[in-house]
Amino acid sequence: MTVPATSDPSGPGDEGAPGTDPAPGHAAPDQTAPGQTAPAGGSATKLGLTIDELAARAGVTVRTVRFYGTRGLLPPPLIGPRRVGRYGPEHLSRLALIEELQHHGMTLAAIERYLQQLPPDISAHDLAIHRALVASWTPDAAAETDRAALERRAGRALTEEDLDRLAAMDVLERTADPEVFRVDPAILHLGIRLLDVPIPLETVRAARAVVLDHSRTAARELSRLFRDEVWGPHRAGQPAPDLSAMRSLSAHMQPMVVQALVTAFQRSLREELRAGYGERDPAG
């Protein structure tokens, strides 16, 4: 089956979504705040995505994008030539975060409150980190999809090298059918973004090996620490360990551990970048 497009979320207590979409290629111009315009000239890629392109890349409908805009979940687009709204990476990352929050059963009202707590100028990069933290609590649920659906999400044709890179990042697995793949929806958005990063495939594989090795080591050491220093005293004097209580305690600690690991890694990476490239980070 293909990756399904997100349906219009108009559940109980929520406002209804706007009307049906116009015919493809005839989307009405998106409105934005006065004075917010895109630069004149340049390619469509430089200016950003149209609403149709944004919807295809995010795996949702145009109607859903407009609905989120009316609810304030998406910032207004820039206005390009012919008064056509243009969307950037931050819109795509925000849509991916909204989708992840919906997968966790959050209502639109709860998602609105979540997004309102984020800085107004949050970058696409930081939105992706938020999504990664949310996605870490989603059970593995790989789904089969075909090349056409993948290419709609990527916004371009995918070469065999592109597919190899996605496979190296564990974003997808090939099947017996060369046109059908098993895809991990939780990291598909990140994997597609990394396709445009000029890093050799072998470097991607080596980086993945480093991350897996250190992640397993950290998980092993934290588990040992939890077992010896936390669970050991807790179960002292009991005839047998209460496995259900141990799992419950582990589940309560897991979010804090993951956030601590992400924060520590970000700080360590910044320090390494400053040490290697001087006071200014090359990505900044």
mmCIF file of C-alpha atoms in Angstrom:
data_model
loop_
_atom_site.group_PDB
_atom_site.id
_atom_site.type_symbol
_atom_site.label_atom_id
_atom_site.label_comp_id
_atom_site.label_asym_id
_atom_site.label_seq_id
_atom_site.Cartn_x
_atom_site.Cartn_y
_atom_site.Cartn_z
ATOM 1 C CA MET A 1 0.000 0.000 0.000
ATOM 2 C CA THR A 2 1.063 3.583 -0.425
ATOM 3 C CA VAL A 3 1.724 6.060 2.333
ATOM 4 C CA PRO A 4 -1.680 7.630 3.021
ATOM 5 C CA ALA A 5 -2.232 11.358 2.823
ATOM 6 C CA THR A 6 -3.223 12.950 6.101
ATOM 7 C CA SER A 7 -6.962 13.462 6.271
ATOM 8 C CA ASP A 8 -8.516 16.768 7.213
ATOM 9 C CA PRO A 9 -8.654 16.760 11.020
ATOM 10 C CA SER A 10 -12.090 18.118 11.893
ATOM 11 C CA GLY A 11 -12.916 15.946 14.862
ATOM 12 C CA PRO A 12 -15.397 16.666 17.632
ATOM 13 C CA GLY A 13 -15.086 20.155 18.979
ATOM 14 C CA ASP A 14 -12.891 21.359 16.093
ATOM 15 C CA GLU A 15 -13.844 23.823 13.420
ATOM 16 C CA GLY A 16 -14.687 22.375 10.029
ATOM 17 C CA ALA A 17 -12.093 22.486 7.274
ATOM 18 C CA PRO A 18 -12.441 24.869 4.338
ATOM 19 C CA GLY A 19 -14.114 23.822 1.125
ATOM 20 C CA THR A 20 -12.814 21.463 -1.524
ATOM 21 C CA ASP A 21 -9.607 22.064 -3.431
ATOM 22 C CA PRO A 22 -9.565 23.785 -6.796
ATOM 23 C CA ALA A 23 -8.504 21.804 -9.809
ATOM 24 C CA PRO A 24 -4.803 20.919 -9.934
ATOM 25 C CA GLY A 25 -2.719 23.774 -11.207
ATOM 26 C CA HIS A 26 -5.444 26.324 -10.438
ATOM 27 C CA ALA A 27 -4.928 26.870 -6.725
ATOM 28 C CA ALA A 28 -6.085 30.232 -5.511
ATOM 29 C CA PRO A 29 -3.293 32.567 -4.368
ATOM 30 C CA ASP A 30 -2.511 32.328 -0.658
ATOM 31 C CA GLN A 31 -2.903 35.481 1.342
ATOM 32 C CA THR A 32 -0.305 36.756 3.799
ATOM 33 C CA ALA A 33 0.469 39.737 5.922
ATOM 34 C CA PRO A 34 0.990 43.067 4.146
ATOM 35 C CA GLY A 35 4.534 43.633 3.003
ATOM 36 C CA GLN A 36 5.495 39.966 3.180
ATOM 37 C CA THR A 37 6.614 39.212 -0.344
ATOM 38 C CA ALA A 38 9.097 36.877 -1.952
ATOM 39 C CA PRO A 39 12.031 38.259 -3.933
ATOM 40 C CA ALA A 40 11.305 39.050 -7.537
ATOM 41 C CA GLY A 41 13.053 36.837 -10.064
ATOM 42 C CA GLY A 42 14.839 33.560 -9.510
ATOM 43 C CA SER A 43 13.652 30.015 -9.979
ATOM 44 C CA ALA A 44 10.665 28.441 -8.294
ATOM 45 C CA THR A 45 13.073 26.394 -6.190
ATOM 46 C CA LYS A 46 14.729 29.559 -4.869
ATOM 47 C CA LEU A 47 11.389 31.180 -4.198
ATOM 48 C CA GLY A 48 9.999 28.115 -2.452
ATOM 49 C CA LEU A 49 7.203 25.618 -2.998
ATOM 50 C CA THR A 50 3.720 26.302 -4.257
ATOM 51 C CA ILE A 51 0.896 25.039 -2.090
ATOM 52 C CA ASP A 52 0.457 22.032 -4.413
ATOM 53 C CA GLU A 53 4.169 21.198 -4.178
ATOM 54 C CA LEU A 54 4.171 21.630 -0.401
ATOM 55 C CA ALA A 55 1.186 19.300 -0.018
ATOM 56 C CA ALA A 56 2.810 16.651 -2.226
ATOM 57 C CA ARG A 57 6.123 16.861 -0.326
ATOM 58 C CA ALA A 58 4.352 16.622 3.049
ATOM 59 C CA GLY A 59 2.023 13.814 1.985
ATOM 60 C CA VAL A 60 -1.138 15.790 2.779
ATOM 61 C CA THR A 61 -3.827 17.462 0.717
ATOM 62 C CA VAL A 62 -3.919 21.098 -0.366
ATOM 63 C CA ARG A 63 -7.130 21.405 1.624
ATOM 64 C CA THR A 64 -5.276 20.280 4.760
ATOM 65 C CA VAL A 65 -2.527 22.876 4.221
ATOM 66 C CA ARG A 66 -5.112 25.648 3.883
ATOM 67 C CA PHE A 67 -6.992 24.377 6.922
ATOM 68 C CA TYR A 68 -3.843 24.431 9.051
ATOM 69 C CA GLY A 69 -3.177 27.959 7.810
ATOM 70 C CA THR A 70 -6.612 29.144 8.934
ATOM 71 C CA ARG A 71 -6.022 27.575 12.369
ATOM 72 C CA GLY A 72 -2.671 29.322 12.712
ATOM 73 C CA LEU A 73 -0.723 26.059 12.741
ATOM 74 C CA LEU A 74 1.261 27.190 9.691
ATOM 75 C CA PRO A 75 2.746 30.668 9.223
ATOM 76 C CA PRO A 76 1.597 32.520 6.108
ATOM 77 C CA PRO A 77 3.578 31.968 2.910
ATOM 78 C CA LEU A 78 5.663 34.499 1.110
ATOM 79 C CA ILE A 79 3.920 36.026 -1.892
ATOM 80 C CA GLY A 80 5.779 35.524 -5.159
ATOM 81 C CA PRO A 81 5.098 36.565 -8.753
ATOM 82 C CA ARG A 82 1.450 36.477 -9.840
ATOM 83 C CA ARG A 83 0.458 36.613 -6.163
ATOM 84 C CA VAL A 84 1.193 32.912 -5.678
ATOM 85 C CA GLY A 85 2.102 31.863 -2.147
ATOM 86 C CA ARG A 86 5.532 30.265 -1.728
ATOM 87 C CA TYR A 87 6.412 27.957 1.168
ATOM 88 C CA GLY A 88 9.839 27.177 2.598
ATOM 89 C CA PRO A 89 11.593 24.443 4.619
ATOM 90 C CA GLU A 90 10.069 25.683 7.869
ATOM 91 C CA HIS A 91 6.560 25.003 6.531
ATOM 92 C CA LEU A 92 7.526 21.491 5.473
ATOM 93 C CA SER A 93 9.154 20.770 8.845
ATOM 94 C CA ARG A 94 6.145 22.161 10.699
ATOM 95 C CA LEU A 95 3.779 19.954 8.701
ATOM 96 C CA ALA A 96 5.943 16.929 9.554
ATOM 97 C CA LEU A 97 5.795 17.846 13.259
ATOM 98 C CA ILE A 98 2.006 18.284 13.126
ATOM 99 C CA GLU A 99 1.674 14.889 11.459
ATOM 100 C CA GLU A 100 3.803 13.266 14.169
ATOM 101 C CA LEU A 101 1.776 14.886 16.951
ATOM 102 C CA GLN A 102 -1.421 13.629 15.315
ATOM 103 C CA HIS A 103 -0.005 10.100 15.223
ATOM 104 C CA HIS A 104 0.254 10.345 19.008
ATOM 105 C CA GLY A 105 -3.457 11.103 19.258
ATOM 106 C CA MET A 106 -3.192 14.806 20.031
ATOM 107 C CA THR A 107 -6.213 16.918 19.167
ATOM 108 C CA LEU A 108 -5.888 20.068 17.102
ATOM 109 C CA ALA A 109 -6.377 22.164 20.224
ATOM 110 C CA ALA A 110 -3.508 20.328 21.940
ATOM 111 C CA ILE A 111 -1.312 20.712 18.848
ATOM 112 C CA GLU A 112 -2.075 24.437 18.767
ATOM 113 C CA ARG A 113 -0.960 24.749 22.400
ATOM 114 C CA TYR A 114 2.209 22.757 21.653
ATOM 115 C CA LEU A 115 3.129 24.947 18.676
ATOM 116 C CA GLN A 116 2.343 28.172 20.546
ATOM 117 C CA GLN A 117 5.050 27.286 23.068
ATOM 118 C CA LEU A 118 7.704 27.186 20.344
ATOM 119 C CA PRO A 119 9.727 30.329 19.538
ATOM 120 C CA PRO A 120 8.053 32.340 16.749
ATOM 121 C CA ASP A 121 11.268 32.342 14.702
ATOM 122 C CA ILE A 122 12.077 28.646 15.186
ATOM 123 C CA SER A 123 14.081 27.225 12.286
ATOM 124 C CA ALA A 124 13.333 24.191 10.133
ATOM 125 C CA HIS A 125 16.330 22.510 11.781
ATOM 126 C CA ASP A 126 14.942 22.949 15.302
ATOM 127 C CA LEU A 127 11.472 21.861 14.177
ATOM 128 C CA ALA A 128 13.063 18.667 12.848
ATOM 129 C CA ILE A 129 14.649 18.063 16.267
ATOM 130 C CA HIS A 130 11.262 18.477 17.947
ATOM 131 C CA ARG A 131 9.773 15.972 15.524
ATOM 132 C CA ALA A 132 12.597 13.517 16.138
ATOM 133 C CA LEU A 133 11.955 13.657 19.882
ATOM 134 C CA VAL A 134 8.235 13.088 19.375
ATOM 135 C CA ALA A 135 8.811 10.306 16.841
ATOM 136 C CA SER A 136 11.063 8.432 19.279
ATOM 137 C CA TRP A 137 7.914 7.361 21.176
ATOM 138 C CA THR A 138 6.163 6.009 18.076
ATOM 139 C CA PRO A 139 6.220 2.200 17.744
ATOM 140 C CA ASP A 140 7.973 0.870 14.648
ATOM 141 C CA ALA A 141 5.397 0.753 11.871
ATOM 142 C CA ALA A 142 7.071 0.381 8.491
ATOM 143 C CA ALA A 143 4.660 0.642 5.580
ATOM 144 C CA GLU A 144 4.991 -0.411 1.972
ATOM 145 C CA THR A 145 5.000 2.332 -0.631
ATOM 146 C CA ASP A 146 5.952 2.610 -4.276
ATOM 147 C CA ARG A 147 8.502 4.736 -6.088
ATOM 148 C CA ALA A 148 5.876 7.197 -7.336
ATOM 149 C CA ALA A 149 4.717 7.964 -3.782
ATOM 150 C CA LEU A 150 8.332 8.359 -2.632
ATOM 151 C CA GLU A 151 9.060 10.742 -5.470
ATOM 152 C CA ARG A 152 6.024 12.847 -4.586
ATOM 153 C CA ARG A 153 7.402 13.172 -1.053
ATOM 154 C CA ALA A 154 10.886 13.969 -2.348
ATOM 155 C CA GLY A 155 9.625 16.475 -4.897
ATOM 156 C CA ARG A 156 11.744 14.966 -7.679
ATOM 157 C CA ALA A 157 12.689 11.745 -9.414
ATOM 158 C CA LEU A 158 14.786 9.394 -7.288
ATOM 159 C CA THR A 159 17.873 7.745 -8.706
ATOM 160 C CA GLU A 160 19.209 4.362 -7.647
ATOM 161 C CA GLU A 161 21.896 6.225 -5.685
ATOM 162 C CA ASP A 162 19.167 8.148 -3.848
ATOM 163 C CA LEU A 163 17.478 4.869 -2.930
ATOM 164 C CA ASP A 164 20.814 3.448 -1.776
ATOM 165 C CA ARG A 165 21.318 6.500 0.470
ATOM 166 C CA LEU A 166 17.836 6.126 1.981
ATOM 167 C CA ALA A 167 18.502 2.427 2.556
ATOM 168 C CA ALA A 168 21.869 3.231 4.188
ATOM 169 C CA MET A 169 20.046 5.543 6.615
ATOM 170 C CA ASP A 170 17.457 2.810 7.394
ATOM 171 C CA VAL A 171 14.733 5.007 5.923
ATOM 172 C CA LEU A 172 13.631 2.234 3.570
ATOM 173 C CA GLU A 173 14.202 -1.400 2.677
ATOM 174 C CA ARG A 174 13.990 -2.828 -0.801
ATOM 175 C CA THR A 175 11.480 -5.613 -1.497
ATOM 176 C CA ALA A 176 11.256 -8.314 -4.162
ATOM 177 C CA ASP A 177 9.476 -5.760 -6.343
ATOM 178 C CA PRO A 178 12.048 -3.127 -7.437
ATOM 179 C CA GLU A 179 9.317 -0.476 -7.477
ATOM 180 C CA VAL A 180 8.007 -1.166 -3.945
ATOM 181 C CA PHE A 181 9.775 -0.365 -0.664
ATOM 182 C CA ARG A 182 9.200 -0.733 3.046
ATOM 183 C CA VAL A 183 9.469 2.783 4.491
ATOM 184 C CA ASP A 184 9.863 4.011 8.066
ATOM 185 C CA PRO A 185 7.458 7.000 8.189
ATOM 186 C CA ALA A 186 9.093 8.350 11.362
ATOM 187 C CA ILE A 187 12.348 9.231 9.582
ATOM 188 C CA LEU A 188 11.209 9.559 5.961
ATOM 189 C CA HIS A 189 11.110 13.366 6.157
ATOM 190 C CA LEU A 190 14.638 13.537 7.583
ATOM 191 C CA GLY A 191 15.980 11.046 5.050
ATOM 192 C CA ILE A 192 14.586 13.018 2.123
ATOM 193 C CA ARG A 193 16.160 16.219 3.471
ATOM 194 C CA LEU A 194 19.527 14.479 3.726
ATOM 195 C CA LEU A 195 19.394 13.474 0.050
ATOM 196 C CA ASP A 196 20.376 17.023 -0.864
ATOM 197 C CA VAL A 197 23.311 17.168 1.554
ATOM 198 C CA PRO A 198 26.577 16.772 -0.431
ATOM 199 C CA ILE A 199 27.946 13.851 1.579
ATOM 200 C CA PRO A 200 29.256 10.665 -0.114
ATOM 201 C CA LEU A 201 27.260 7.495 0.454
ATOM 202 C CA GLU A 202 30.176 5.803 2.193
ATOM 203 C CA THR A 203 30.358 8.715 4.630
ATOM 204 C CA VAL A 204 26.639 8.312 5.373
ATOM 205 C CA ARG A 205 27.188 4.614 6.102
ATOM 206 C CA ALA A 206 30.222 5.343 8.284
ATOM 207 C CA ALA A 207 28.324 8.044 10.214
ATOM 208 C CA ARG A 208 25.435 5.642 10.777
ATOM 209 C CA ALA A 209 27.827 3.000 12.101
ATOM 210 C CA VAL A 210 29.332 5.530 14.535
ATOM 211 C CA VAL A 211 25.900 6.625 15.778
ATOM 212 C CA LEU A 212 24.682 3.035 16.214
ATOM 213 C CA ASP A 213 27.840 1.959 18.012
ATOM 214 C CA HIS A 214 27.801 4.833 20.486
ATOM 215 C CA SER A 215 24.013 4.631 20.944
ATOM 216 C CA ARG A 216 24.233 0.953 21.852
ATOM 217 C CA THR A 217 27.100 1.638 24.249
ATOM 218 C CA ALA A 218 25.158 4.461 25.919
ATOM 219 C CA ALA A 219 22.010 2.327 26.152
ATOM 220 C CA ARG A 220 23.982 -0.592 27.623
ATOM 221 C CA GLU A 221 25.701 1.581 30.237
ATOM 222 C CA LEU A 222 22.496 3.387 31.188
ATOM 223 C CA SER A 223 20.673 0.072 31.525
ATOM 224 C CA ARG A 224 23.444 -1.259 33.759
ATOM 225 C CA LEU A 225 23.362 1.911 35.868
ATOM 226 C CA PHE A 226 19.590 1.734 36.159
ATOM 227 C CA ARG A 227 19.692 -1.953 37.093
ATOM 228 C CA ASP A 228 22.498 -1.673 39.659
ATOM 229 C CA GLU A 229 21.950 1.758 41.201
ATOM 230 C CA VAL A 230 18.201 2.345 40.866
ATOM 231 C CA TRP A 231 16.447 -0.974 40.631
ATOM 232 C CA GLY A 232 18.826 -2.884 42.932
ATOM 233 C CA PRO A 233 18.097 -0.833 46.093
ATOM 234 C CA HIS A 234 14.408 -0.590 45.129
ATOM 235 C CA ARG A 235 13.950 -4.370 45.093
ATOM 236 C CA ALA A 236 16.142 -5.083 48.138
ATOM 237 C CA GLY A 237 14.481 -7.594 50.422
ATOM 238 C CA GLN A 238 11.952 -8.726 47.810
ATOM 239 C CA PRO A 239 11.895 -12.432 47.016
ATOM 240 C CA ALA A 240 11.766 -11.829 43.257
ATOM 241 C CA PRO A 241 11.968 -8.736 41.022
ATOM 242 C CA ASP A 242 8.648 -7.186 40.045
ATOM 243 C CA LEU A 243 9.124 -6.929 36.280
ATOM 244 C CA SER A 244 5.956 -4.881 35.719
ATOM 245 C CA ALA A 245 7.106 -2.266 38.234
ATOM 246 C CA MET A 246 10.542 -2.208 36.640
ATOM 247 C CA ARG A 247 9.046 -1.605 33.181
ATOM 248 C CA SER A 248 6.808 1.155 34.539
ATOM 249 C CA LEU A 249 9.745 2.911 36.200
ATOM 250 C CA SER A 250 11.819 2.560 33.032
ATOM 251 C CA ALA A 251 9.018 4.046 30.930
ATOM 252 C CA HIS A 252 8.811 7.090 33.204
ATOM 253 C CA MET A 253 12.562 7.648 32.969
ATOM 254 C CA GLN A 254 12.867 7.099 29.210
ATOM 255 C CA PRO A 255 11.682 10.572 28.061
ATOM 256 C CA MET A 256 14.133 12.293 30.410
ATOM 257 C CA VAL A 257 16.996 10.058 29.276
ATOM 258 C CA VAL A 258 16.305 10.688 25.587
ATOM 259 C CA GLN A 259 16.060 14.456 26.045
ATOM 260 C CA ALA A 260 19.275 14.443 28.096
ATOM 261 C CA LEU A 261 21.074 12.490 25.366
ATOM 262 C CA VAL A 262 19.856 14.828 22.615
ATOM 263 C CA THR A 263 20.808 17.936 24.597
ATOM 264 C CA ALA A 264 24.234 16.540 25.490
ATOM 265 C CA PHE A 265 24.890 15.563 21.881
ATOM 266 C CA GLN A 266 23.893 18.993 20.558
ATOM 267 C CA ARG A 267 26.188 20.747 23.033
ATOM 268 C CA SER A 268 29.064 18.365 22.326
ATOM 269 C CA LEU A 269 28.640 18.817 18.574
ATOM 270 C CA ARG A 270 28.665 22.611 18.896
ATOM 271 C CA GLU A 271 31.836 22.424 20.965
ATOM 272 C CA GLU A 272 33.517 20.164 18.405
ATOM 273 C CA LEU A 273 32.504 22.473 15.550
ATOM 274 C CA ARG A 274 33.834 25.518 17.375
ATOM 275 C CA ALA A 275 37.097 23.707 18.132
ATOM 276 C CA GLY A 276 37.502 22.587 14.535
ATOM 277 C CA TYR A 277 36.287 25.696 12.679
ATOM 278 C CA GLY A 278 36.939 28.536 15.079
ATOM 279 C CA GLU A 279 34.499 30.624 17.056
ATOM 280 C CA ARG A 280 31.749 30.500 14.416
ATOM 281 C CA ASP A 281 29.975 27.241 13.575
ATOM 282 C CA PRO A 282 30.132 26.512 9.822
ATOM 283 C CA ALA A 283 26.426 25.753 9.839
ATOM 284 C CA GLY A 284 25.578 29.043 11.497
#
